[in-house]
mmCIF file with all atom_site columns, N, CA and C in Angstrom:
data_model
loop_
_atom_site.group_PDB
_atom_site.id
_atom_site.type_symbol
_atom_site.label_atom_id
_atom_site.label_alt_id
_atom_site.label_comp_id
_atom_site.label_asym_id
_atom_site.label_entity_id
_atom_site.label_seq_id
_atom_site.pdbx_PDB_ins_code
_atom_site.Cartn_x
_atom_site.Cartn_y
_atom_site.Cartn_z
_atom_site.occupancy
_atom_site.B_iso_or_equiv
_atom_site.pdbx_formal_charge
_atom_site.auth_seq_id
_atom_site.auth_comp_id
_atom_site.auth_asym_id
_atom_site.auth_atom_id
_atom_site.pdbx_PDB_model_num
ATOM 1   N N  . UNK A 1 1  ? -9.269  5.508  -14.683 1.00 0.00 ? 689 UNK A N  1
ATOM 2   C CA . UNK A 1 1  ? -9.238  5.045  -16.118 1.00 0.00 ? 689 UNK A CA 1
ATOM 3   C C  . UNK A 1 1  ? -9.062  3.681  -16.435 1.00 0.00 ? 689 UNK A C  1
ATOM 4   N N  . UNK A 1 2  ? -9.805  3.203  -17.282 1.00 0.00 ? 690 UNK A N  1
ATOM 5   C CA . UNK A 1 2  ? -9.498  1.562  -17.674 1.00 0.00 ? 690 UNK A CA 1
ATOM 6   C C  . UNK A 1 2  ? -9.446  1.605  -19.092 1.00 0.00 ? 690 UNK A C  1
ATOM 7   N N  . UNK A 1 3  ? -8.535  0.533  -19.575 1.00 0.00 ? 691 UNK A N  1
ATOM 8   C CA . UNK A 1 3  ? -8.402  0.156  -20.760 1.00 0.00 ? 691 UNK A CA 1
ATOM 9   C C  . UNK A 1 3  ? -8.368  -1.401 -21.056 1.00 0.00 ? 691 UNK A C  1
ATOM 10  N N  . UNK A 1 4  ? -8.122  -1.911 -22.171 1.00 0.00 ? 692 UNK A N  1
ATOM 11  C CA . UNK A 1 4  ? -8.246  -3.352 -22.283 1.00 0.00 ? 692 UNK A CA 1
ATOM 12  C C  . UNK A 1 4  ? -7.032  -3.925 -21.524 1.00 0.00 ? 692 UNK A C  1
ATOM 13  N N  . UNK A 1 5  ? -5.889  -3.247 -21.442 1.00 0.00 ? 693 UNK A N  1
ATOM 14  C CA . UNK A 1 5  ? -4.915  -3.851 -21.042 1.00 0.00 ? 693 UNK A CA 1
ATOM 15  C C  . UNK A 1 5  ? -4.554  -3.690 -19.447 1.00 0.00 ? 693 UNK A C  1
ATOM 16  N N  . UNK A 1 6  ? -5.478  -2.933 -18.602 1.00 0.00 ? 694 UNK A N  1
ATOM 17  C CA . UNK A 1 6  ? -5.351  -2.766 -17.355 1.00 0.00 ? 694 UNK A CA 1
ATOM 18  C C  . UNK A 1 6  ? -6.205  -1.468 -16.966 1.00 0.00 ? 694 UNK A C  1
ATOM 19  N N  . UNK A 1 7  ? -6.043  -1.229 -15.632 1.00 0.00 ? 695 UNK A N  1
ATOM 20  C CA . UNK A 1 7  ? -6.664  -0.027 -14.928 1.00 0.00 ? 695 UNK A CA 1
ATOM 21  C C  . UNK A 1 7  ? -5.415  1.155  -14.733 1.00 0.00 ? 695 UNK A C  1
ATOM 22  N N  . UNK A 1 8  ? -5.711  2.320  -14.981 1.00 0.00 ? 696 UNK A N  1
ATOM 23  C CA . UNK A 1 8  ? -4.743  3.257  -14.617 1.00 0.00 ? 696 UNK A CA 1
ATOM 24  C C  . UNK A 1 8  ? -5.323  4.306  -13.647 1.00 0.00 ? 696 UNK A C  1
ATOM 25  N N  . UNK A 1 9  ? -4.500  4.588  -12.737 1.00 0.00 ? 697 UNK A N  1
ATOM 26  C CA . UNK A 1 9  ? -4.838  5.694  -11.626 1.00 0.00 ? 697 UNK A CA 1
ATOM 27  C C  . UNK A 1 9  ? -4.222  7.034  -12.197 1.00 0.00 ? 697 UNK A C  1
ATOM 28  N N  . UNK A 1 10 ? -5.231  8.056  -12.409 1.00 0.00 ? 698 UNK A N  1
ATOM 29  C CA . UNK A 1 10 ? -4.680  9.243  -12.629 1.00 0.00 ? 698 UNK A CA 1
ATOM 30  C C  . UNK A 1 10 ? -4.981  10.257 -11.362 1.00 0.00 ? 698 UNK A C  1
ATOM 31  N N  . UNK A 1 11 ? -3.964  10.802 -11.070 1.00 0.00 ? 699 UNK A N  1
ATOM 32  C CA . UNK A 1 11 ? -4.003  11.735 -10.067 1.00 0.00 ? 699 UNK A CA 1
ATOM 33  C C  . UNK A 1 11 ? -3.611  13.137 -10.267 1.00 0.00 ? 699 UNK A C  1
ATOM 34  N N  . UNK A 1 12 ? -4.155  14.198 -9.551  1.00 0.00 ? 700 UNK A N  1
ATOM 35  C CA . UNK A 1 12 ? -3.824  15.598 -9.874  1.00 0.00 ? 700 UNK A CA 1
ATOM 36  C C  . UNK A 1 12 ? -2.311  15.738 -9.444  1.00 0.00 ? 700 UNK A C  1
ATOM 37  N N  . UNK A 1 13 ? -1.531  16.473 -10.096 1.00 0.00 ? 701 UNK A N  1
ATOM 38  C CA . UNK A 1 13 ? -0.156  16.925 -9.892  1.00 0.00 ? 701 UNK A CA 1
ATOM 39  C C  . UNK A 1 13 ? 0.104   17.831 -8.682  1.00 0.00 ? 701 UNK A C  1
ATOM 40  N N  . UNK A 1 14 ? 1.072   17.276 -7.917  1.00 0.00 ? 702 UNK A N  1
ATOM 41  C CA . UNK A 1 14 ? 1.222   18.202 -6.711  1.00 0.00 ? 702 UNK A CA 1
ATOM 42  C C  . UNK A 1 14 ? 2.935   18.474 -6.856  1.00 0.00 ? 702 UNK A C  1
ATOM 43  N N  . UNK A 1 15 ? 3.271   19.686 -6.890  1.00 0.00 ? 703 UNK A N  1
ATOM 44  C CA . UNK A 1 15 ? 4.793   19.960 -7.092  1.00 0.00 ? 703 UNK A CA 1
ATOM 45  C C  . UNK A 1 15 ? 5.703   19.460 -5.969  1.00 0.00 ? 703 UNK A C  1
ATOM 46  N N  . UNK A 1 16 ? 5.299   19.505 -4.669  1.00 0.00 ? 704 UNK A N  1
ATOM 47  C CA . UNK A 1 16 ? 6.347   19.142 -3.656  1.00 0.00 ? 704 UNK A CA 1
ATOM 48  C C  . UNK A 1 16 ? 5.572   18.229 -2.709  1.00 0.00 ? 704 UNK A C  1
ATOM 49  N N  . UNK A 1 17 ? 6.295   17.616 -1.922  1.00 0.00 ? 705 UNK A N  1
ATOM 50  C CA . UNK A 1 17 ? 5.964   17.017 -0.732  1.00 0.00 ? 705 UNK A CA 1
ATOM 51  C C  . UNK A 1 17 ? 6.498   18.035 0.578   1.00 0.00 ? 705 UNK A C  1
ATOM 52  N N  . UNK A 1 18 ? 5.858   17.937 1.609   1.00 0.00 ? 706 UNK A N  1
ATOM 53  C CA . UNK A 1 18 ? 6.231   19.096 2.736   1.00 0.00 ? 706 UNK A CA 1
ATOM 54  C C  . UNK A 1 18 ? 7.611   18.695 3.234   1.00 0.00 ? 706 UNK A C  1
ATOM 55  N N  . UNK A 1 19 ? 7.792   17.580 3.368   1.00 0.00 ? 707 UNK A N  1
ATOM 56  C CA . UNK A 1 19 ? 9.310   17.250 4.050   1.00 0.00 ? 707 UNK A CA 1
ATOM 57  C C  . UNK A 1 19 ? 10.288  17.787 3.058   1.00 0.00 ? 707 UNK A C  1
ATOM 58  N N  . UNK A 1 20 ? 10.385  17.632 1.733   1.00 0.00 ? 708 UNK A N  1
ATOM 59  C CA . UNK A 1 20 ? 11.400  18.140 0.911   1.00 0.00 ? 708 UNK A CA 1
ATOM 60  C C  . UNK A 1 20 ? 11.102  19.735 0.930   1.00 0.00 ? 708 UNK A C  1
ATOM 61  N N  . UNK A 1 21 ? 10.158  20.328 0.833   1.00 0.00 ? 709 UNK A N  1
ATOM 62  C CA . UNK A 1 21 ? 9.837   21.772 0.756   1.00 0.00 ? 709 UNK A CA 1
ATOM 63  C C  . UNK A 1 21 ? 10.496  22.404 2.005   1.00 0.00 ? 709 UNK A C  1
ATOM 64  N N  . UNK A 1 22 ? 10.073  21.753 3.117   1.00 0.00 ? 710 UNK A N  1
ATOM 65  C CA . UNK A 1 22 ? 10.603  22.383 4.338   1.00 0.00 ? 710 UNK A CA 1
ATOM 66  C C  . UNK A 1 22 ? 12.146  22.193 4.586   1.00 0.00 ? 710 UNK A C  1
ATOM 67  N N  . UNK A 1 23 ? 12.709  20.905 4.141   1.00 0.00 ? 711 UNK A N  1
ATOM 68  C CA . UNK A 1 23 ? 14.107  20.835 4.387   1.00 0.00 ? 711 UNK A CA 1
ATOM 69  C C  . UNK A 1 23 ? 14.937  21.682 3.461   1.00 0.00 ? 711 UNK A C  1
ATOM 70  N N  . UNK A 1 24 ? 14.441  21.736 2.186   1.00 0.00 ? 712 UNK A N  1
ATOM 71  C CA . UNK A 1 24 ? 15.200  22.594 1.382   1.00 0.00 ? 712 UNK A CA 1
ATOM 72  C C  . UNK A 1 24 ? 15.177  24.160 1.481   1.00 0.00 ? 712 UNK A C  1
ATOM 73  N N  . UNK A 1 25 ? 13.974  24.618 2.046   1.00 0.00 ? 713 UNK A N  1
ATOM 74  C CA . UNK A 1 25 ? 13.887  26.038 2.391   1.00 0.00 ? 713 UNK A CA 1
ATOM 75  C C  . UNK A 1 25 ? 14.666  26.209 3.620   1.00 0.00 ? 713 UNK A C  1
ATOM 76  N N  . UNK A 1 26 ? 14.552  25.402 4.537   1.00 0.00 ? 714 UNK A N  1
ATOM 77  C CA . UNK A 1 26 ? 15.392  25.477 5.883   1.00 0.00 ? 714 UNK A CA 1
ATOM 78  C C  . UNK A 1 26 ? 16.916  25.622 5.597   1.00 0.00 ? 714 UNK A C  1
ATOM 79  N N  . UNK A 1 27 ? 17.354  24.574 4.624   1.00 0.00 ? 715 UNK A N  1
ATOM 80  C CA . UNK A 1 27 ? 18.793  24.659 4.395   1.00 0.00 ? 715 UNK A CA 1
ATOM 81  C C  . UNK A 1 27 ? 19.177  26.006 3.614   1.00 0.00 ? 715 UNK A C  1
ATOM 82  N N  . UNK A 1 28 ? 18.419  26.424 2.780   1.00 0.00 ? 716 UNK A N  1
ATOM 83  C CA . UNK A 1 28 ? 18.806  27.748 2.110   1.00 0.00 ? 716 UNK A CA 1
ATOM 84  C C  . UNK A 1 28 ? 18.585  29.041 3.038   1.00 0.00 ? 716 UNK A C  1
ATOM 85  N N  . UNK A 1 29 ? 17.567  29.142 3.760   1.00 0.00 ? 717 UNK A N  1
ATOM 86  C CA . UNK A 1 29 ? 17.277  30.228 4.446   1.00 0.00 ? 717 UNK A CA 1
ATOM 87  C C  . UNK A 1 29 ? 17.065  30.219 5.945   1.00 0.00 ? 717 UNK A C  1
ATOM 88  N N  . UNK A 1 30 ? 17.387  28.934 6.627   1.00 0.00 ? 718 UNK A N  1
ATOM 89  C CA . UNK A 1 30 ? 17.496  28.808 8.000   1.00 0.00 ? 718 UNK A CA 1
ATOM 90  C C  . UNK A 1 30 ? 16.206  28.918 8.750   1.00 0.00 ? 718 UNK A C  1
ATOM 91  N N  . UNK A 1 31 ? 15.029  28.845 8.065   1.00 0.00 ? 719 UNK A N  1
ATOM 92  C CA . UNK A 1 31 ? 13.750  28.981 8.707   1.00 0.00 ? 719 UNK A CA 1
ATOM 93  C C  . UNK A 1 31 ? 12.680  28.244 7.887   1.00 0.00 ? 719 UNK A C  1
ATOM 94  N N  . UNK A 1 32 ? 11.524  28.165 8.544   1.00 0.00 ? 720 UNK A N  1
ATOM 95  C CA . UNK A 1 32 ? 10.361  27.597 7.890   1.00 0.00 ? 720 UNK A CA 1
ATOM 96  C C  . UNK A 1 32 ? 9.906   28.389 6.616   1.00 0.00 ? 720 UNK A C  1
ATOM 97  N N  . UNK A 1 33 ? 9.422   27.663 5.568   1.00 0.00 ? 721 UNK A N  1
ATOM 98  C CA . UNK A 1 33 ? 8.930   28.312 4.352   1.00 0.00 ? 721 UNK A CA 1
ATOM 99  C C  . UNK A 1 33 ? 7.473   28.973 4.641   1.00 0.00 ? 721 UNK A C  1
ATOM 100 N N  . UNK A 1 34 ? 6.906   28.578 5.788   1.00 0.00 ? 722 UNK A N  1
ATOM 101 C CA . UNK A 1 34 ? 5.572   29.234 6.028   1.00 0.00 ? 722 UNK A CA 1
ATOM 102 C C  . UNK A 1 34 ? 5.432   30.102 7.307   1.00 0.00 ? 722 UNK A C  1
ATOM 103 N N  . UNK A 1 35 ? 4.475   30.939 7.157   1.00 0.00 ? 723 UNK A N  1
ATOM 104 C CA . UNK A 1 35 ? 4.188   31.861 8.114   1.00 0.00 ? 723 UNK A CA 1
ATOM 105 C C  . UNK A 1 35 ? 3.340   31.088 9.101   1.00 0.00 ? 723 UNK A C  1
ATOM 106 N N  . UNK A 1 36 ? 3.075   31.529 10.359  1.00 0.00 ? 724 UNK A N  1
ATOM 107 C CA . UNK A 1 36 ? 2.171   30.939 11.320  1.00 0.00 ? 724 UNK A CA 1
ATOM 108 C C  . UNK A 1 36 ? 0.779   30.828 10.713  1.00 0.00 ? 724 UNK A C  1
ATOM 109 N N  . UNK A 1 37 ? 0.264   31.695 10.057  1.00 0.00 ? 725 UNK A N  1
ATOM 110 C CA . UNK A 1 37 ? -0.977  31.747 9.485   1.00 0.00 ? 725 UNK A CA 1
ATOM 111 C C  . UNK A 1 37 ? -1.145  30.681 8.352   1.00 0.00 ? 725 UNK A C  1
ATOM 112 N N  . UNK A 1 38 ? 0.065   30.525 7.657   1.00 0.00 ? 726 UNK A N  1
ATOM 113 C CA . UNK A 1 38 ? -0.153  29.324 6.676   1.00 0.00 ? 726 UNK A CA 1
ATOM 114 C C  . UNK A 1 38 ? -0.039  28.012 7.460   1.00 0.00 ? 726 UNK A C  1
ATOM 115 N N  . UNK A 1 39 ? 0.664   27.811 8.370   1.00 0.00 ? 727 UNK A N  1
ATOM 116 C CA . UNK A 1 39 ? 0.835   26.617 9.052   1.00 0.00 ? 727 UNK A CA 1
ATOM 117 C C  . UNK A 1 39 ? -0.708  26.434 9.637   1.00 0.00 ? 727 UNK A C  1
ATOM 118 N N  . UNK A 1 40 ? -1.319  27.378 10.035  1.00 0.00 ? 728 UNK A N  1
ATOM 119 C CA . UNK A 1 40 ? -2.627  27.063 10.647  1.00 0.00 ? 728 UNK A CA 1
ATOM 120 C C  . UNK A 1 40 ? -3.696  26.616 9.602   1.00 0.00 ? 728 UNK A C  1
ATOM 121 N N  . UNK A 1 41 ? -3.536  27.143 8.470   1.00 0.00 ? 729 UNK A N  1
ATOM 122 C CA . UNK A 1 41 ? -4.358  26.970 7.246   1.00 0.00 ? 729 UNK A CA 1
ATOM 123 C C  . UNK A 1 41 ? -4.089  25.504 6.852   1.00 0.00 ? 729 UNK A C  1
ATOM 124 N N  . UNK A 1 42 ? -2.808  24.956 6.653   1.00 0.00 ? 730 UNK A N  1
ATOM 125 C CA . UNK A 1 42 ? -2.330  23.796 6.244   1.00 0.00 ? 730 UNK A CA 1
ATOM 126 C C  . UNK A 1 42 ? -2.720  22.693 7.418   1.00 0.00 ? 730 UNK A C  1
ATOM 127 N N  . UNK A 1 43 ? -2.758  23.006 8.595   1.00 0.00 ? 731 UNK A N  1
ATOM 128 C CA . UNK A 1 43 ? -3.259  22.056 9.711   1.00 0.00 ? 731 UNK A CA 1
ATOM 129 C C  . UNK A 1 43 ? -4.694  21.916 9.527   1.00 0.00 ? 731 UNK A C  1
ATOM 130 N N  . UNK A 1 44 ? -5.310  23.040 9.268   1.00 0.00 ? 732 UNK A N  1
ATOM 131 C CA . UNK A 1 44 ? -6.929  22.758 8.999   1.00 0.00 ? 732 UNK A CA 1
ATOM 132 C C  . UNK A 1 44 ? -7.109  21.871 7.898   1.00 0.00 ? 732 UNK A C  1
ATOM 133 N N  . UNK A 1 45 ? -6.610  22.130 6.790   1.00 0.00 ? 733 UNK A N  1
ATOM 134 C CA . UNK A 1 45 ? -6.602  21.377 5.707   1.00 0.00 ? 733 UNK A CA 1
ATOM 135 C C  . UNK A 1 45 ? -6.478  19.715 5.821   1.00 0.00 ? 733 UNK A C  1
ATOM 136 N N  . UNK A 1 46 ? -5.150  19.577 6.582   1.00 0.00 ? 734 UNK A N  1
ATOM 137 C CA . UNK A 1 46 ? -4.957  18.088 7.137   1.00 0.00 ? 734 UNK A CA 1
ATOM 138 C C  . UNK A 1 46 ? -5.945  17.477 7.955   1.00 0.00 ? 734 UNK A C  1
ATOM 139 N N  . UNK A 1 47 ? -6.458  18.224 8.911   1.00 0.00 ? 735 UNK A N  1
ATOM 140 C CA . UNK A 1 47 ? -7.425  17.777 9.903   1.00 0.00 ? 735 UNK A CA 1
ATOM 141 C C  . UNK A 1 47 ? -8.826  17.540 8.999   1.00 0.00 ? 735 UNK A C  1
ATOM 142 N N  . UNK A 1 48 ? -9.034  18.402 8.113   1.00 0.00 ? 736 UNK A N  1
ATOM 143 C CA . UNK A 1 48 ? -10.297 17.997 7.221   1.00 0.00 ? 736 UNK A CA 1
ATOM 144 C C  . UNK A 1 48 ? -10.029 16.960 6.492   1.00 0.00 ? 736 UNK A C  1
ATOM 145 N N  . UNK A 1 49 ? -8.885  16.588 5.766   1.00 0.00 ? 737 UNK A N  1
ATOM 146 C CA . UNK A 1 49 ? -8.685  15.466 5.112   1.00 0.00 ? 737 UNK A CA 1
ATOM 147 C C  . UNK A 1 49 ? -8.572  14.137 5.920   1.00 0.00 ? 737 UNK A C  1
ATOM 148 N N  . UNK A 1 50 ? -8.141  14.197 7.211   1.00 0.00 ? 738 UNK A N  1
ATOM 149 C CA . UNK A 1 50 ? -7.944  13.064 8.073   1.00 0.00 ? 738 UNK A CA 1
ATOM 150 C C  . UNK A 1 50 ? -9.466  12.725 8.739   1.00 0.00 ? 738 UNK A C  1
ATOM 151 N N  . UNK A 1 51 ? -10.317 13.725 8.755   1.00 0.00 ? 739 UNK A N  1
ATOM 152 C CA . UNK A 1 51 ? -11.810 13.546 9.001   1.00 0.00 ? 739 UNK A CA 1
ATOM 153 C C  . UNK A 1 51 ? -12.444 12.958 8.061   1.00 0.00 ? 739 UNK A C  1
ATOM 154 N N  . UNK A 1 52 ? -12.251 13.105 6.790   1.00 0.00 ? 740 UNK A N  1
ATOM 155 C CA . UNK A 1 52 ? -12.837 12.557 5.719   1.00 0.00 ? 740 UNK A CA 1
ATOM 156 C C  . UNK A 1 52 ? -12.401 11.134 5.584   1.00 0.00 ? 740 UNK A C  1
ATOM 157 N N  . UNK A 1 53 ? -11.215 10.975 5.762   1.00 0.00 ? 741 UNK A N  1
ATOM 158 C CA . UNK A 1 53 ? -10.610 9.462  5.629   1.00 0.00 ? 741 UNK A CA 1
ATOM 159 C C  . UNK A 1 53 ? -11.339 8.735  6.603   1.00 0.00 ? 741 UNK A C  1
ATOM 160 N N  . UNK A 1 54 ? -11.341 9.179  7.888   1.00 0.00 ? 742 UNK A N  1
ATOM 161 C CA . UNK A 1 54 ? -12.017 8.532  9.013   1.00 0.00 ? 742 UNK A CA 1
ATOM 162 C C  . UNK A 1 54 ? -13.493 8.296  8.667   1.00 0.00 ? 742 UNK A C  1
ATOM 163 N N  . UNK A 1 55 ? -14.092 9.222  8.120   1.00 0.00 ? 743 UNK A N  1
ATOM 164 C CA . UNK A 1 55 ? -15.549 9.032  7.942   1.00 0.00 ? 743 UNK A CA 1
ATOM 165 C C  . UNK A 1 55 ? -15.756 7.949  6.846   1.00 0.00 ? 743 UNK A C  1
ATOM 166 N N  . UNK A 1 56 ? -14.698 7.589  6.025   1.00 0.00 ? 744 UNK A N  1
ATOM 167 C CA . UNK A 1 56 ? -14.769 6.514  5.023   1.00 0.00 ? 744 UNK A CA 1
ATOM 168 C C  . UNK A 1 56 ? -14.311 5.261  5.562   1.00 0.00 ? 744 UNK A C  1
ATOM 169 N N  . UNK A 1 57 ? -13.856 5.253  6.925   1.00 0.00 ? 745 UNK A N  1
ATOM 170 C CA . UNK A 1 57 ? -13.322 4.132  7.401   1.00 0.00 ? 745 UNK A CA 1
ATOM 171 C C  . UNK A 1 57 ? -11.824 3.641  6.832   1.00 0.00 ? 745 UNK A C  1
ATOM 172 N N  . UNK A 1 58 ? -11.173 4.804  6.740   1.00 0.00 ? 746 UNK A N  1
ATOM 173 C CA . UNK A 1 58 ? -9.891  4.602  6.216   1.00 0.00 ? 746 UNK A CA 1
ATOM 174 C C  . UNK A 1 58 ? -8.717  5.155  7.212   1.00 0.00 ? 746 UNK A C  1
ATOM 175 N N  . UNK A 1 59 ? -8.010  4.372  7.535   1.00 0.00 ? 747 UNK A N  1
ATOM 176 C CA . UNK A 1 59 ? -6.956  4.795  8.466   1.00 0.00 ? 747 UNK A CA 1
ATOM 177 C C  . UNK A 1 59 ? -5.667  4.985  8.031   1.00 0.00 ? 747 UNK A C  1
ATOM 178 N N  . UNK A 1 60 ? -5.042  6.074  7.818   1.00 0.00 ? 748 UNK A N  1
ATOM 179 C CA . UNK A 1 60 ? -3.680  6.303  7.253   1.00 0.00 ? 748 UNK A CA 1
ATOM 180 C C  . UNK A 1 60 ? -2.539  5.762  8.345   1.00 0.00 ? 748 UNK A C  1
ATOM 181 N N  . UNK A 1 61 ? -1.869  4.942  7.980   1.00 0.00 ? 749 UNK A N  1
ATOM 182 C CA . UNK A 1 61 ? -0.838  4.234  8.965   1.00 0.00 ? 749 UNK A CA 1
ATOM 183 C C  . UNK A 1 61 ? 0.621   4.844  8.747   1.00 0.00 ? 749 UNK A C  1
ATOM 184 N N  . UNK A 1 62 ? 0.854   5.663  7.939   1.00 0.00 ? 750 UNK A N  1
ATOM 185 C CA . UNK A 1 62 ? 2.283   6.306  7.690   1.00 0.00 ? 750 UNK A CA 1
ATOM 186 C C  . UNK A 1 62 ? 2.088   7.711  7.398   1.00 0.00 ? 750 UNK A C  1
ATOM 187 N N  . UNK A 1 63 ? 1.589   8.495  8.247   1.00 0.00 ? 751 UNK A N  1
ATOM 188 C CA . UNK A 1 63 ? 1.358   9.801  8.171   1.00 0.00 ? 751 UNK A CA 1
ATOM 189 C C  . UNK A 1 63 ? 2.598   10.457 8.516   1.00 0.00 ? 751 UNK A C  1
ATOM 190 N N  . UNK A 1 64 ? 3.190   11.188 7.535   1.00 0.00 ? 752 UNK A N  1
ATOM 191 C CA . UNK A 1 64 ? 4.500   12.047 7.708   1.00 0.00 ? 752 UNK A CA 1
ATOM 192 C C  . UNK A 1 64 ? 4.540   13.126 6.754   1.00 0.00 ? 752 UNK A C  1
ATOM 193 N N  . UNK A 1 65 ? 5.601   13.999 7.098   1.00 0.00 ? 753 UNK A N  1
ATOM 194 C CA . UNK A 1 65 ? 5.552   14.995 5.948   1.00 0.00 ? 753 UNK A CA 1
ATOM 195 C C  . UNK A 1 65 ? 5.780   14.677 4.596   1.00 0.00 ? 753 UNK A C  1
ATOM 196 N N  . UNK A 1 66 ? 6.544   13.552 4.298   1.00 0.00 ? 754 UNK A N  1
ATOM 197 C CA . UNK A 1 66 ? 6.745   13.219 2.896   1.00 0.00 ? 754 UNK A CA 1
ATOM 198 C C  . UNK A 1 66 ? 5.503   12.713 2.126   1.00 0.00 ? 754 UNK A C  1
ATOM 199 N N  . UNK A 1 67 ? 4.344   12.304 3.077   1.00 0.00 ? 755 UNK A N  1
ATOM 200 C CA . UNK A 1 67 ? 3.254   11.816 2.460   1.00 0.00 ? 755 UNK A CA 1
ATOM 201 C C  . UNK A 1 67 ? 2.214   12.935 2.492   1.00 0.00 ? 755 UNK A C  1
ATOM 202 N N  . UNK A 1 68 ? 2.652   14.098 2.508   1.00 0.00 ? 756 UNK A N  1
ATOM 203 C CA . UNK A 1 68 ? 1.732   15.351 2.490   1.00 0.00 ? 756 UNK A CA 1
ATOM 204 C C  . UNK A 1 68 ? 2.115   16.232 1.395   1.00 0.00 ? 756 UNK A C  1
ATOM 205 N N  . UNK A 1 69 ? 1.379   16.166 0.253   1.00 0.00 ? 757 UNK A N  1
ATOM 206 C CA . UNK A 1 69 ? 1.775   16.899 -0.994  1.00 0.00 ? 757 UNK A CA 1
ATOM 207 C C  . UNK A 1 69 ? 1.176   18.101 -0.933  1.00 0.00 ? 757 UNK A C  1
ATOM 208 N N  . UNK A 1 70 ? 1.827   19.187 -1.662  1.00 0.00 ? 758 UNK A N  1
ATOM 209 C CA . UNK A 1 70 ? 1.579   20.545 -1.671  1.00 0.00 ? 758 UNK A CA 1
ATOM 210 C C  . UNK A 1 70 ? 1.698   21.082 -3.035  1.00 0.00 ? 758 UNK A C  1
ATOM 211 N N  . UNK A 1 71 ? 0.455   21.524 -3.498  1.00 0.00 ? 759 UNK A N  1
ATOM 212 C CA . UNK A 1 71 ? 0.373   22.091 -4.861  1.00 0.00 ? 759 UNK A CA 1
ATOM 213 C C  . UNK A 1 71 ? 0.709   23.394 -5.093  1.00 0.00 ? 759 UNK A C  1
ATOM 214 N N  . UNK A 1 72 ? 0.816   24.176 -6.193  1.00 0.00 ? 760 UNK A N  1
ATOM 215 C CA . UNK A 1 72 ? 1.083   25.474 -6.520  1.00 0.00 ? 760 UNK A CA 1
ATOM 216 C C  . UNK A 1 72 ? -0.019  26.437 -5.981  1.00 0.00 ? 760 UNK A C  1
ATOM 217 N N  . UNK A 1 73 ? -1.267  25.988 -5.784  1.00 0.00 ? 761 UNK A N  1
ATOM 218 C CA . UNK A 1 73 ? -2.301  26.736 -5.226  1.00 0.00 ? 761 UNK A CA 1
ATOM 219 C C  . UNK A 1 73 ? -2.278  26.846 -3.796  1.00 0.00 ? 761 UNK A C  1
ATOM 220 N N  . UNK A 1 74 ? -1.355  26.135 -2.993  1.00 0.00 ? 762 UNK A N  1
ATOM 221 C CA . UNK A 1 74 ? -1.294  26.154 -1.447  1.00 0.00 ? 762 UNK A CA 1
ATOM 222 C C  . UNK A 1 74 ? -2.105  24.940 -1.010  1.00 0.00 ? 762 UNK A C  1
ATOM 223 N N  . UNK A 1 75 ? -2.663  24.202 -1.657  1.00 0.00 ? 763 UNK A N  1
ATOM 224 C CA . UNK A 1 75 ? -3.545  23.005 -1.231  1.00 0.00 ? 763 UNK A CA 1
ATOM 225 C C  . UNK A 1 75 ? -2.736  21.841 -0.792  1.00 0.00 ? 763 UNK A C  1
ATOM 226 N N  . UNK A 1 76 ? -3.096  21.136 0.219   1.00 0.00 ? 764 UNK A N  1
ATOM 227 C CA . UNK A 1 76 ? -2.442  19.957 0.778   1.00 0.00 ? 764 UNK A CA 1
ATOM 228 C C  . UNK A 1 76 ? -3.343  18.781 0.297   1.00 0.00 ? 764 UNK A C  1
ATOM 229 N N  . UNK A 1 77 ? -2.285  17.842 0.070   1.00 0.00 ? 765 UNK A N  1
ATOM 230 C CA . UNK A 1 77 ? -3.037  16.426 -0.297  1.00 0.00 ? 765 UNK A CA 1
ATOM 231 C C  . UNK A 1 77 ? -2.370  15.425 0.575   1.00 0.00 ? 765 UNK A C  1
ATOM 232 N N  . UNK A 1 78 ? -3.192  14.507 0.972   1.00 0.00 ? 766 UNK A N  1
ATOM 233 C CA . UNK A 1 78 ? -2.726  13.337 1.841   1.00 0.00 ? 766 UNK A CA 1
ATOM 234 C C  . UNK A 1 78 ? -2.268  12.076 0.571   1.00 0.00 ? 766 UNK A C  1
ATOM 235 N N  . UNK A 1 79 ? -1.190  11.440 0.678   1.00 0.00 ? 767 UNK A N  1
ATOM 236 C CA . UNK A 1 79 ? -0.812  10.491 -0.110  1.00 0.00 ? 767 UNK A CA 1
ATOM 237 C C  . UNK A 1 79 ? -0.519  9.182  0.551   1.00 0.00 ? 767 UNK A C  1
ATOM 238 N N  . UNK A 1 80 ? -0.292  8.112  -0.142  1.00 0.00 ? 768 UNK A N  1
ATOM 239 C CA . UNK A 1 80 ? 0.130   7.030  0.182   1.00 0.00 ? 768 UNK A CA 1
ATOM 240 C C  . UNK A 1 80 ? -0.746  6.293  1.490   1.00 0.00 ? 768 UNK A C  1
ATOM 241 N N  . UNK A 1 81 ? -1.902  6.259  1.216   1.00 0.00 ? 769 UNK A N  1
ATOM 242 C CA . UNK A 1 81 ? -2.733  5.656  2.205   1.00 0.00 ? 769 UNK A CA 1
ATOM 243 C C  . UNK A 1 81 ? -3.474  4.402  1.883   1.00 0.00 ? 769 UNK A C  1
#
């Protein structure tokens, strides 16, 4: 979005980053918040996202759980690239 005073970036809201989600859930329950099938689904989403970035000649140099955003629909988003 652009206005006379500048350019504004508007992003879809994601409720959590994976680092906080995993740490908070593990502290409360002593285990991961994800079942193995969910880990597989999230891994495939991450690989698809990285493949797309690579196809656009973009290299993410700081890939970590806190840069993976997780929304209310269970969709993963790569941030800070």
